[in-house]
mmCIF file of C-alpha atoms in Angstrom:
data_model
loop_
_atom_site.group_PDB
_atom_site.id
_atom_site.type_symbol
_atom_site.label_atom_id
_atom_site.label_comp_id
_atom_site.label_asym_id
_atom_site.label_seq_id
_atom_site.Cartn_x
_atom_site.Cartn_y
_atom_site.Cartn_z
ATOM 1 C CA MET Q 1 10.647 27.732 67.606
ATOM 2 C CA THR Q 2 13.770 29.567 67.761
ATOM 3 C CA THR Q 3 15.745 31.147 64.903
ATOM 4 C CA GLU Q 4 18.420 29.159 66.385
ATOM 5 C CA LEU Q 5 16.564 26.143 65.886
ATOM 6 C CA VAL Q 6 15.717 26.271 62.115
ATOM 7 C CA ARG Q 7 19.552 28.097 61.395
ATOM 8 C CA GLN Q 8 20.843 24.224 62.029
ATOM 9 C CA ALA Q 9 18.503 22.356 60.615
ATOM 10 C CA SER Q 10 18.866 24.099 57.939
ATOM 11 C CA GLU Q 11 22.530 23.753 58.689
ATOM 12 C CA ALA Q 12 22.448 19.995 58.943
ATOM 13 C CA ALA Q 13 19.837 19.335 55.649
ATOM 14 C CA GLY Q 14 23.013 21.372 54.229
ATOM 15 C CA VAL Q 15 20.825 24.458 53.180
ATOM 16 C CA VAL Q 16 22.570 27.926 54.705
ATOM 17 C CA VAL Q 17 20.048 30.456 55.147
ATOM 18 C CA ARG Q 18 22.060 34.011 55.901
ATOM 19 C CA ASP Q 19 19.078 36.264 55.925
ATOM 20 C CA PRO Q 20 17.987 36.886 59.288
ATOM 21 C CA GLY Q 21 14.915 37.869 58.546
ATOM 22 C CA ALA Q 22 14.282 34.231 56.421
ATOM 23 C CA ILE Q 23 14.695 32.488 59.254
ATOM 24 C CA GLN Q 24 12.779 34.513 61.446
ATOM 25 C CA PHE Q 25 9.301 33.293 58.549
ATOM 26 C CA LEU Q 26 10.737 30.235 58.625
ATOM 27 C CA ALA Q 27 10.531 30.174 62.225
ATOM 28 C CA ASN Q 28 6.832 31.311 62.059
ATOM 29 C CA ASP Q 29 5.834 29.221 60.157
ATOM 30 C CA ILE Q 30 7.007 26.068 61.409
ATOM 31 C CA ASP Q 31 5.585 27.358 64.126
ATOM 32 C CA TYR Q 32 2.177 27.981 62.640
ATOM 33 C CA ARG Q 33 1.917 24.689 61.179
ATOM 34 C CA VAL Q 34 2.866 22.637 63.912
ATOM 35 C CA ARG Q 35 0.639 23.990 66.395
ATOM 36 C CA GLU Q 36 -2.508 23.621 63.221
ATOM 37 C CA VAL Q 37 -1.441 19.903 63.060
ATOM 38 C CA ILE Q 38 -1.658 19.183 67.530
ATOM 39 C CA GLN Q 39 -4.522 21.084 67.010
ATOM 40 C CA GLU Q 40 -5.930 19.138 64.675
ATOM 41 C CA ALA Q 41 -4.667 16.080 65.929
ATOM 42 C CA HIS Q 42 -6.771 16.893 69.783
ATOM 43 C CA LYS Q 43 -10.145 16.455 67.391
ATOM 44 C CA PHE Q 44 -8.696 13.223 67.181
ATOM 45 C CA MET Q 45 -7.921 12.093 70.530
ATOM 46 C CA ARG Q 46 -11.299 13.739 71.351
ATOM 47 C CA HIS Q 47 -13.587 11.621 68.968
ATOM 48 C CA SER Q 48 -11.426 8.867 70.334
ATOM 49 C CA LYS Q 49 -12.630 9.308 73.891
ATOM 50 C CA ARG Q 50 -9.036 9.957 75.325
ATOM 51 C CA ALA Q 51 -7.202 12.294 77.522
ATOM 52 C CA LYS Q 52 -4.000 11.641 76.141
ATOM 53 C CA LEU Q 53 -2.655 12.920 72.473
ATOM 54 C CA ASP Q 54 -1.601 9.831 70.571
ATOM 55 C CA PRO Q 55 1.129 9.078 67.507
ATOM 56 C CA SER Q 56 -1.939 7.776 64.959
ATOM 57 C CA ASP Q 57 -3.960 11.224 65.462
ATOM 58 C CA ILE Q 58 -0.566 12.959 64.684
ATOM 59 C CA ASN Q 59 -1.132 10.642 61.512
ATOM 60 C CA ASN Q 60 -4.510 11.229 60.869
ATOM 61 C CA ALA Q 61 -3.933 14.812 61.540
ATOM 62 C CA LEU Q 62 -1.545 14.637 58.798
ATOM 63 C CA ARG Q 63 -3.986 12.947 56.646
ATOM 64 C CA VAL Q 64 -6.652 15.543 57.011
ATOM 65 C CA ARG Q 65 -3.738 18.154 55.632
ATOM 66 C CA ASN Q 66 -2.745 16.192 52.749
ATOM 67 C CA VAL Q 67 0.103 15.705 54.283
ATOM 68 C CA GLU Q 68 2.051 12.286 53.964
ATOM 69 C CA PRO Q 69 1.996 10.609 57.021
ATOM 70 C CA LEU Q 70 5.702 9.603 59.373
ATOM 71 C CA TYR Q 71 6.491 6.333 58.871
ATOM 72 C CA GLY Q 72 9.473 3.898 60.964
ATOM 73 C CA PHE Q 73 9.174 2.205 63.572
ATOM 74 C CA GLY Q 74 8.373 3.385 67.306
ATOM 75 C CA ALA Q 75 11.256 2.573 70.303
ATOM 76 C CA PRO Q 76 9.781 0.708 73.492
ATOM 77 C CA ASP Q 77 11.245 3.414 75.489
ATOM 78 C CA GLU Q 78 10.792 7.037 76.137
ATOM 79 C CA PHE Q 79 14.151 9.298 74.501
ATOM 80 C CA SER Q 80 16.187 11.469 76.815
ATOM 81 C CA PHE Q 81 17.119 14.417 75.584
ATOM 82 C CA GLY Q 82 20.335 16.201 76.115
ATOM 83 C CA THR Q 83 21.910 19.829 76.022
ATOM 84 C CA ALA Q 84 24.796 20.415 73.967
ATOM 85 C CA GLY Q 85 24.712 24.222 73.688
ATOM 86 C CA PRO Q 86 22.182 27.085 74.390
ATOM 87 C CA GLY Q 87 18.801 26.171 72.787
ATOM 88 C CA VAL Q 88 20.748 23.163 71.034
ATOM 89 C CA PHE Q 89 19.427 19.475 71.988
ATOM 90 C CA HIS Q 90 19.857 16.137 71.300
ATOM 91 C CA THR Q 91 18.565 12.645 71.850
ATOM 92 C CA ASN Q 92 21.471 10.383 74.486
ATOM 93 C CA ASP Q 93 22.880 7.667 72.422
ATOM 94 C CA GLU Q 94 22.994 4.526 74.418
ATOM 95 C CA GLU Q 95 26.679 3.418 75.401
ATOM 96 C CA ILE Q 96 26.604 -0.797 73.991
ATOM 97 C CA ASN Q 97 29.586 -2.888 75.120
ATOM 98 C CA LEU Q 98 31.494 -4.980 72.547
ATOM 99 C CA ASP Q 99 31.642 -7.546 74.731
ATOM 100 C CA ASP Q 100 28.764 -8.686 74.807
ATOM 101 C CA LEU Q 101 28.210 -7.868 71.468
ATOM 102 C CA ILE Q 102 30.456 -10.261 70.282
ATOM 103 C CA ASN Q 103 29.363 -13.051 72.514
ATOM 104 C CA ALA Q 104 25.200 -12.312 71.845
ATOM 105 C CA PRO Q 105 24.404 -15.837 70.106
ATOM 106 C CA LEU Q 106 22.866 -15.045 66.881
ATOM 107 C CA PRO Q 107 19.552 -13.983 65.158
ATOM 108 C CA THR Q 108 17.425 -16.932 64.692
ATOM 109 C CA VAL Q 109 17.301 -17.352 60.305
ATOM 110 C CA PRO Q 110 14.134 -15.820 58.373
ATOM 111 C CA LEU Q 111 11.903 -17.879 57.200
ATOM 112 C CA ASP Q 112 11.814 -18.845 53.691
ATOM 113 C CA ILE Q 113 9.434 -16.856 51.084
ATOM 114 C CA SER Q 114 5.765 -18.455 51.268
ATOM 115 C CA ILE Q 115 4.236 -15.942 49.826
ATOM 116 C CA THR Q 116 5.001 -14.496 45.986
ATOM 117 C CA GLY Q 117 3.659 -12.460 43.694
ATOM 118 C CA HIS Q 118 3.438 -13.560 39.634
ATOM 119 C CA TRP Q 119 1.240 -13.229 36.280
ATOM 120 C CA LEU Q 120 -1.981 -14.954 36.123
ATOM 121 C CA ALA Q 121 -2.391 -14.080 32.418
ATOM 122 C CA ILE Q 122 -0.956 -11.126 30.933
ATOM 123 C CA GLU Q 123 -3.741 -9.557 28.087
ATOM 124 C CA GLY Q 124 -5.794 -12.307 28.473
ATOM 125 C CA VAL Q 125 -2.810 -15.074 28.057
ATOM 126 C CA GLN Q 126 -0.728 -16.890 30.890
ATOM 127 C CA PRO Q 127 2.073 -17.293 30.638
ATOM 128 C CA ALA Q 128 4.480 -20.393 30.333
ATOM 129 C CA ILE Q 129 5.797 -20.073 34.116
ATOM 130 C CA PRO Q 130 6.164 -22.378 37.072
ATOM 131 C CA GLN Q 131 3.437 -20.467 39.044
ATOM 132 C CA ASN Q 132 1.288 -21.573 36.454
ATOM 133 C CA PRO Q 133 -0.607 -24.435 35.358
ATOM 134 C CA THR Q 134 0.194 -26.680 32.641
ATOM 135 C CA PRO Q 135 -2.016 -27.129 29.849
ATOM 136 C CA HIS Q 136 -1.430 -31.093 29.676
ATOM 137 C CA ARG Q 137 -1.919 -31.181 33.223
ATOM 138 C CA ASP Q 138 -5.044 -33.274 34.302
ATOM 139 C CA VAL Q 139 -6.688 -30.646 36.793
ATOM 140 C CA GLY Q 140 -10.235 -32.366 36.489
ATOM 141 C CA SER Q 141 -10.281 -33.520 39.762
ATOM 142 C CA ARG Q 142 -10.666 -29.315 40.686
ATOM 143 C CA GLY Q 143 -13.478 -28.444 39.051
ATOM 144 C CA TYR Q 144 -11.552 -27.995 35.725
ATOM 145 C CA SER Q 145 -11.787 -29.911 32.145
ATOM 146 C CA THR Q 146 -9.893 -30.298 29.132
ATOM 147 C CA VAL Q 147 -10.893 -28.997 25.293
ATOM 148 C CA LYS Q 148 -9.596 -31.185 22.811
ATOM 149 C CA SER Q 149 -10.689 -31.126 18.849
ATOM 150 C CA GLU Q 150 -13.887 -33.229 17.226
ATOM 151 C CA SER Q 151 -14.821 -33.418 13.640
ATOM 152 C CA LEU Q 152 -17.861 -31.151 12.855
ATOM 153 C CA SER Q 153 -20.874 -32.264 11.772
ATOM 154 C CA ASP Q 154 -24.093 -30.301 11.387
ATOM 155 C CA ASP Q 155 -25.905 -32.220 14.545
ATOM 156 C CA SER Q 156 -22.735 -31.306 17.061
ATOM 157 C CA ALA Q 157 -21.104 -28.302 18.412
ATOM 158 C CA ALA Q 158 -17.640 -27.316 17.216
ATOM 159 C CA LYS Q 159 -14.864 -27.739 19.228
ATOM 160 C CA ALA Q 160 -11.900 -26.121 19.377
ATOM 161 C CA ILE Q 161 -8.683 -27.551 17.797
ATOM 162 C CA VAL Q 162 -6.183 -26.496 20.840
ATOM 163 C CA SER Q 163 -5.836 -28.285 23.801
ATOM 164 C CA GLN Q 164 -6.229 -26.036 26.727
ATOM 165 C CA VAL Q 165 -7.270 -26.034 30.778
ATOM 166 C CA MET Q 166 -10.763 -24.513 30.398
ATOM 167 C CA SER Q 167 -13.195 -23.986 33.519
ATOM 168 C CA LYS Q 168 -16.769 -25.682 33.184
ATOM 169 C CA GLU Q 169 -18.081 -22.502 33.162
ATOM 170 C CA LEU Q 170 -16.356 -20.967 30.204
ATOM 171 C CA GLN Q 171 -17.015 -24.647 28.422
ATOM 172 C CA LEU Q 172 -20.450 -24.805 29.387
ATOM 173 C CA TYR Q 173 -20.316 -21.055 27.713
ATOM 174 C CA PHE Q 174 -18.778 -22.099 24.429
ATOM 175 C CA GLU Q 175 -21.271 -24.858 23.920
ATOM 176 C CA LYS Q 176 -24.234 -22.666 24.399
ATOM 177 C CA ILE Q 177 -22.886 -19.751 22.177
ATOM 178 C CA SER Q 178 -21.451 -21.975 19.382
ATOM 179 C CA GLY Q 179 -25.294 -24.356 19.593
ATOM 180 C CA ALA Q 180 -26.757 -20.550 19.796
ATOM 181 C CA LEU Q 181 -25.332 -18.690 16.913
ATOM 182 C CA TYR Q 182 -25.020 -21.383 14.575
ATOM 183 C CA GLY Q 183 -28.834 -22.987 15.139
ATOM 184 C CA LYS Q 184 -32.091 -21.826 13.174
ATOM 185 C CA GLU Q 185 -33.253 -19.414 16.036
ATOM 186 C CA PRO Q 186 -33.025 -15.910 14.917
ATOM 187 C CA ARG Q 187 -32.898 -14.607 18.402
ATOM 188 C CA LEU Q 188 -31.016 -16.914 19.734
ATOM 189 C CA VAL Q 189 -28.274 -15.758 17.800
ATOM 190 C CA ASP Q 190 -28.471 -12.072 17.853
ATOM 191 C CA ALA Q 191 -28.255 -12.963 22.009
ATOM 192 C CA ALA Q 192 -25.556 -15.114 21.314
ATOM 193 C CA ILE Q 193 -23.436 -12.278 18.534
ATOM 194 C CA ASP Q 194 -24.387 -9.559 22.452
ATOM 195 C CA SER Q 195 -23.242 -11.548 24.790
ATOM 196 C CA VAL Q 196 -19.992 -11.951 23.239
ATOM 197 C CA ALA Q 197 -19.602 -8.637 21.919
ATOM 198 C CA GLY Q 198 -19.682 -6.951 25.653
ATOM 199 C CA ASP Q 199 -18.584 -10.002 27.849
ATOM 200 C CA PRO Q 200 -15.520 -9.128 29.640
ATOM 201 C CA GLY Q 201 -14.260 -12.355 30.870
ATOM 202 C CA ILE Q 202 -13.989 -14.761 27.684
ATOM 203 C CA ASN Q 203 -10.220 -14.003 26.914
ATOM 204 C CA GLN Q 204 -9.623 -17.366 27.472
ATOM 205 C CA LEU Q 205 -12.065 -18.269 25.465
ATOM 206 C CA VAL Q 206 -11.010 -15.678 21.802
ATOM 207 C CA PRO Q 207 -8.617 -18.543 20.548
ATOM 208 C CA TYR Q 208 -11.677 -21.336 20.480
ATOM 209 C CA LEU Q 209 -14.140 -19.151 19.061
ATOM 210 C CA VAL Q 210 -11.790 -17.920 16.396
ATOM 211 C CA GLU Q 211 -11.292 -21.369 15.420
ATOM 212 C CA LEU Q 212 -15.086 -22.345 15.543
ATOM 213 C CA ALA Q 213 -15.131 -19.678 12.998
ATOM 214 C CA ALA Q 214 -12.526 -20.723 10.530
ATOM 215 C CA GLU Q 215 -13.749 -25.228 10.932
ATOM 216 C CA ARG Q 216 -16.760 -23.445 9.885
ATOM 217 C CA VAL Q 217 -16.607 -21.078 7.232
ATOM 218 C CA THR Q 218 -13.542 -24.276 6.099
ATOM 219 C CA LYS Q 219 -16.494 -26.982 6.153
ATOM 220 C CA GLN Q 220 -20.247 -24.882 5.457
ATOM 221 C CA LEU Q 221 -19.124 -22.736 2.216
ATOM 222 C CA LYS Q 222 -22.237 -23.415 0.549
ATOM 223 C CA SER Q 223 -24.214 -22.236 3.884
ATOM 224 C CA LEU Q 224 -24.822 -18.978 3.654
ATOM 225 C CA ASN Q 225 -26.070 -18.578 7.277
ATOM 226 C CA VAL Q 226 -22.842 -20.317 8.775
ATOM 227 C CA LEU Q 227 -21.228 -17.829 7.084
ATOM 228 C CA GLN Q 228 -22.363 -14.814 7.778
ATOM 229 C CA SER Q 229 -23.081 -16.405 11.672
ATOM 230 C CA SER Q 230 -19.407 -16.631 11.062
ATOM 231 C CA MET Q 231 -19.011 -13.037 10.424
ATOM 232 C CA ARG Q 232 -20.849 -11.865 12.883
ATOM 233 C CA LEU Q 233 -19.256 -13.784 15.472
ATOM 234 C CA LEU Q 234 -15.716 -12.378 14.716
ATOM 235 C CA ARG Q 235 -16.954 -8.635 13.946
ATOM 236 C CA ALA Q 236 -18.517 -8.934 17.903
ATOM 237 C CA LEU Q 237 -14.917 -10.256 19.106
ATOM 238 C CA LEU Q 238 -13.077 -7.260 17.479
ATOM 239 C CA GLY Q 239 -15.837 -5.105 18.869
ATOM 240 C CA ASN Q 240 -15.609 -6.207 22.326
ATOM 241 C CA PRO Q 241 -13.647 -3.048 24.195
ATOM 242 C CA HIS Q 242 -12.207 -6.171 26.487
ATOM 243 C CA LEU Q 243 -10.595 -8.343 24.500
ATOM 244 C CA PHE Q 244 -6.556 -8.171 22.777
ATOM 245 C CA MET Q 245 -7.521 -8.948 19.829
ATOM 246 C CA GLU Q 246 -3.726 -8.501 18.276
ATOM 247 C CA PRO Q 247 -2.367 -11.834 18.391
ATOM 248 C CA HIS Q 248 -5.343 -13.380 16.774
ATOM 249 C CA LEU Q 249 -5.404 -11.674 13.631
ATOM 250 C CA HIS Q 250 -2.870 -13.459 11.783
ATOM 251 C CA SER Q 251 -5.723 -16.734 12.569
ATOM 252 C CA MET Q 252 -8.661 -14.337 11.510
ATOM 253 C CA LEU Q 253 -7.496 -13.014 8.316
ATOM 254 C CA PRO Q 254 -7.995 -15.833 6.242
ATOM 255 C CA THR Q 255 -11.342 -17.185 7.413
ATOM 256 C CA ILE Q 256 -12.454 -13.697 6.260
ATOM 257 C CA LEU Q 257 -10.304 -13.566 2.981
ATOM 258 C CA THR Q 258 -12.074 -16.949 2.369
ATOM 259 C CA CYS Q 259 -15.679 -15.087 2.533
ATOM 260 C CA VAL Q 260 -14.203 -11.927 0.639
ATOM 261 C CA VAL Q 261 -12.559 -14.181 -2.316
ATOM 262 C CA GLY Q 262 -13.803 -17.370 -2.502
ATOM 263 C CA LYS Q 263 -15.315 -18.669 -5.828
ATOM 264 C CA ARG Q 264 -18.491 -20.142 -4.909
ATOM 265 C CA LEU Q 265 -20.034 -19.021 -1.062
ATOM 266 C CA GLY Q 266 -23.765 -20.225 -1.078
ATOM 267 C CA ASP Q 267 -25.751 -23.432 -2.538
ATOM 268 C CA PRO Q 268 -26.521 -21.478 -6.431
ATOM 269 C CA ALA Q 269 -29.761 -23.934 -6.097
ATOM 270 C CA SER Q 270 -30.996 -22.169 -3.358
ATOM 271 C CA ASP Q 271 -33.273 -18.864 -3.444
ATOM 272 C CA SER Q 272 -30.691 -16.737 -0.839
ATOM 273 C CA TYR Q 273 -27.809 -17.343 -3.473
ATOM 274 C CA SER Q 274 -27.739 -13.421 -4.303
ATOM 275 C CA ASN Q 275 -26.923 -12.512 -0.488
ATOM 276 C CA HIS Q 276 -23.514 -13.619 -0.957
ATOM 277 C CA TYR Q 277 -22.686 -10.628 -2.682
ATOM 278 C CA ASP Q 278 -23.864 -8.832 0.695
ATOM 279 C CA LEU Q 279 -21.553 -11.912 2.430
ATOM 280 C CA ARG Q 280 -18.688 -10.158 0.205
ATOM 281 C CA SER Q 281 -19.327 -7.152 1.267
ATOM 282 C CA SER Q 282 -19.236 -7.361 4.967
ATOM 283 C CA ALA Q 283 -16.311 -9.227 4.829
ATOM 284 C CA ALA Q 284 -14.532 -7.238 2.953
ATOM 285 C CA THR Q 285 -15.545 -3.941 5.433
ATOM 286 C CA LEU Q 286 -14.351 -6.146 8.435
ATOM 287 C CA ALA Q 287 -10.969 -6.896 6.678
ATOM 288 C CA ALA Q 288 -10.730 -3.229 6.031
ATOM 289 C CA ARG Q 289 -11.120 -2.731 9.703
ATOM 290 C CA ILE Q 290 -9.049 -5.126 11.268
ATOM 291 C CA CYS Q 291 -6.165 -3.449 8.348
ATOM 292 C CA THR Q 292 -6.982 0.036 9.439
ATOM 293 C CA LYS Q 293 -7.342 0.166 13.482
ATOM 294 C CA HIS Q 294 -6.179 -3.360 15.243
ATOM 295 C CA THR Q 295 -2.326 -3.796 13.633
ATOM 296 C CA SER Q 296 0.366 -1.741 15.076
ATOM 297 C CA ALA Q 297 3.060 -0.231 13.114
ATOM 298 C CA ASN Q 298 5.338 -3.309 12.506
ATOM 299 C CA ASN Q 299 2.277 -5.722 11.478
ATOM 300 C CA SER Q 300 2.149 -6.898 7.858
ATOM 301 C CA ILE Q 301 -1.482 -7.429 7.685
ATOM 302 C CA PRO Q 302 -2.359 -4.640 6.225
ATOM 303 C CA SER Q 303 0.533 -4.971 3.368
ATOM 304 C CA ARG Q 304 -0.744 -8.680 2.779
ATOM 305 C CA THR Q 305 -3.897 -8.463 2.398
ATOM 306 C CA VAL Q 306 -4.081 -5.789 0.122
ATOM 307 C CA ARG Q 307 -2.022 -7.953 -2.256
ATOM 308 C CA THR Q 308 -4.199 -11.120 -1.842
ATOM 309 C CA LEU Q 309 -7.289 -8.701 -2.985
ATOM 310 C CA LEU Q 310 -5.513 -7.281 -5.723
ATOM 311 C CA ARG Q 311 -4.202 -11.186 -6.720
ATOM 312 C CA ALA Q 312 -7.636 -11.981 -6.708
ATOM 313 C CA TRP Q 313 -9.326 -9.069 -8.774
ATOM 314 C CA LEU Q 314 -6.289 -9.193 -11.388
ATOM 315 C CA ASP Q 315 -6.404 -12.943 -11.816
ATOM 316 C CA PRO Q 316 -7.947 -13.903 -15.016
ATOM 317 C CA THR Q 317 -8.852 -18.168 -14.140
ATOM 318 C CA LYS Q 318 -10.980 -16.786 -11.647
ATOM 319 C CA PRO Q 319 -14.591 -16.708 -11.318
ATOM 320 C CA PHE Q 320 -16.203 -12.332 -11.892
ATOM 321 C CA VAL Q 321 -17.522 -13.400 -7.803
ATOM 322 C CA THR Q 322 -14.009 -13.654 -6.582
ATOM 323 C CA HIS Q 323 -13.133 -10.343 -8.836
ATOM 324 C CA PHE Q 324 -15.955 -8.916 -7.214
ATOM 325 C CA GLY Q 325 -15.136 -9.680 -3.843
ATOM 326 C CA GLY Q 326 -11.184 -8.802 -4.515
ATOM 327 C CA ILE Q 327 -12.497 -4.933 -6.106
ATOM 328 C CA SER Q 328 -14.837 -4.964 -3.111
ATOM 329 C CA GLY Q 329 -12.393 -5.434 -0.783
ATOM 330 C CA LEU Q 330 -9.688 -2.931 -2.128
ATOM 331 C CA GLY Q 331 -12.250 -0.030 -1.919
ATOM 332 C CA ALA Q 332 -12.672 -0.777 1.147
ATOM 333 C CA MET Q 333 -9.218 0.011 2.225
ATOM 334 C CA GLY Q 334 -10.017 3.675 1.414
ATOM 335 C CA LYS Q 335 -9.229 6.340 -1.370
ATOM 336 C CA GLU Q 336 -5.405 5.608 -1.314
ATOM 337 C CA ALA Q 337 -5.616 2.101 -2.126
ATOM 338 C CA VAL Q 338 -8.012 2.428 -4.437
ATOM 339 C CA ARG Q 339 -6.089 5.150 -6.272
ATOM 340 C CA SER Q 340 -2.782 2.811 -5.707
ATOM 341 C CA MET Q 341 -4.463 -0.121 -7.133
ATOM 342 C CA VAL Q 342 -7.835 -0.120 -8.720
ATOM 343 C CA LEU Q 343 -7.527 3.174 -10.879
ATOM 344 C CA PRO Q 344 -3.857 1.729 -12.407
ATOM 345 C CA ASN Q 345 -5.145 -2.052 -13.511
ATOM 346 C CA VAL Q 346 -9.104 -0.429 -14.519
ATOM 347 C CA GLN Q 347 -7.714 -0.475 -18.674
ATOM 348 C CA ALA Q 348 -6.489 -3.851 -18.423
ATOM 349 C CA TYR Q 349 -9.046 -5.568 -16.622
ATOM 350 C CA GLY Q 350 -11.933 -3.768 -19.199
ATOM 351 C CA ALA Q 351 -10.678 -6.732 -22.157
ATOM 352 C CA LEU Q 352 -11.305 -9.330 -19.403
ATOM 353 C CA ILE Q 353 -15.085 -8.146 -18.602
ATOM 354 C CA GLU Q 354 -16.027 -7.186 -21.907
ATOM 355 C CA LYS Q 355 -15.699 -10.844 -22.704
ATOM 356 C CA GLY Q 356 -17.944 -11.346 -19.794
ATOM 357 C CA LEU Q 357 -20.542 -8.991 -20.467
ATOM 358 C CA LYS Q 358 -20.978 -11.021 -24.128
ATOM 359 C CA GLY Q 359 -21.322 -14.350 -22.682
ATOM 360 C CA ASP Q 360 -18.076 -15.396 -23.271
ATOM 361 C CA GLY Q 361 -16.842 -16.018 -19.558
ATOM 362 C CA GLY Q 362 -16.971 -19.030 -19.778
ATOM 363 C CA GLU Q 363 -15.854 -20.689 -16.598
ATOM 364 C CA MET Q 364 -15.601 -17.592 -15.507
ATOM 365 C CA GLY Q 365 -19.119 -16.953 -14.726
ATOM 366 C CA SER Q 366 -22.064 -15.502 -16.074
ATOM 367 C CA SER Q 367 -22.741 -11.840 -17.761
ATOM 368 C CA LEU Q 368 -24.989 -11.174 -14.310
ATOM 369 C CA GLU Q 369 -22.356 -11.396 -12.708
ATOM 370 C CA ALA Q 370 -19.324 -9.954 -14.905
ATOM 371 C CA LYS Q 371 -22.041 -7.148 -14.445
ATOM 372 C CA ARG Q 372 -21.929 -6.794 -10.723
ATOM 373 C CA ALA Q 373 -17.892 -6.961 -10.973
ATOM 374 C CA MET Q 374 -17.782 -3.995 -13.355
ATOM 375 C CA ASP Q 375 -20.442 -1.825 -11.079
ATOM 376 C CA MET Q 376 -17.970 -2.736 -8.436
ATOM 377 C CA VAL Q 377 -15.186 -1.395 -10.586
ATOM 378 C CA VAL Q 378 -17.429 2.101 -11.862
ATOM 379 C CA VAL Q 379 -18.238 2.595 -8.105
ATOM 380 C CA ARG Q 380 -15.016 2.395 -6.840
ATOM 381 C CA LYS Q 381 -13.377 4.399 -9.134
ATOM 382 C CA LYS Q 382 -16.173 7.246 -8.878
ATOM 383 C CA PHE Q 383 -15.461 6.635 -4.819
ATOM 384 C CA ALA Q 384 -11.626 7.237 -5.758
ATOM 385 C CA ARG Q 385 -12.138 11.003 -7.233
ATOM 386 C CA ILE Q 386 -14.640 11.854 -4.491
#
């Protein structure tokens, strides 16, 4: 590699190197790199049982050296080189006859585009574009079916209200999960929860499962088992790392807050009625989890949730169990929420709770329920001072 060739190549690239020593150093380095690539290419040639070096050998050698291979179109004919001076070579350009170029037939029209790319789903939600099937389209003959809303009963599996195209496999999965989740076997309930919490392929089922929990909570407020299973289902959905839950938080929150501040949860005649306090506390932590971990900066969910809990706690027409859920939810929101929302209203709430402790609460509840609400206030007050 001569220094003159290196100097002319650098000038053609717009880089002027005036130091002769630098040009000589570049020439030596280029000579070494070219020899290194050719030696590496010879290895590929010998491994391929060929006696002639091929351009693919050069590309493979460049890849081995972590150098981007050469791209472009190869010429069918060999290049002919001419000389423009001592040490300067160039390829001879073919002379083109303009008459032949003008009289040449036009090239054929290229074919229409037959393969294009489009978004099948974005974060588990299928966009409404012409390439994707429409929800009302009848595709039953292709192995798909449509899930439509049906009325809930104790003996039938709940169906989602939203009509959406869903594969038979997912529909079967939904029926199995809903049947096991609200069944009477704890082993099947645990298996269903574990499946929802870790399955990466149920993005399309998320709105159905959220609506399933909402309908069960709305229609079966007297069954603590159903309410607890619904909260476990929503907690499993939020804990699944493969699901994008932010679009569904607004529909989940009313269901959760119902289990926090509902007037009557469970059957008062049953022996397990007192477990509704645990249900309220568990739902409160779930609501706080949504507000702290699953909402973006431009989301209004935290402020709406705090206002709902504060109104439920300070409303004198609500029963003491609702007050318990409200103060429990505010405490789950963190120390700052307790300091700004709970502590300034403790004194005003004291007069109301005093009547309940004396048994004068009336429809607000018994003295035992008033004591549970007062204990929760005391716990949150101590928590804020830690």
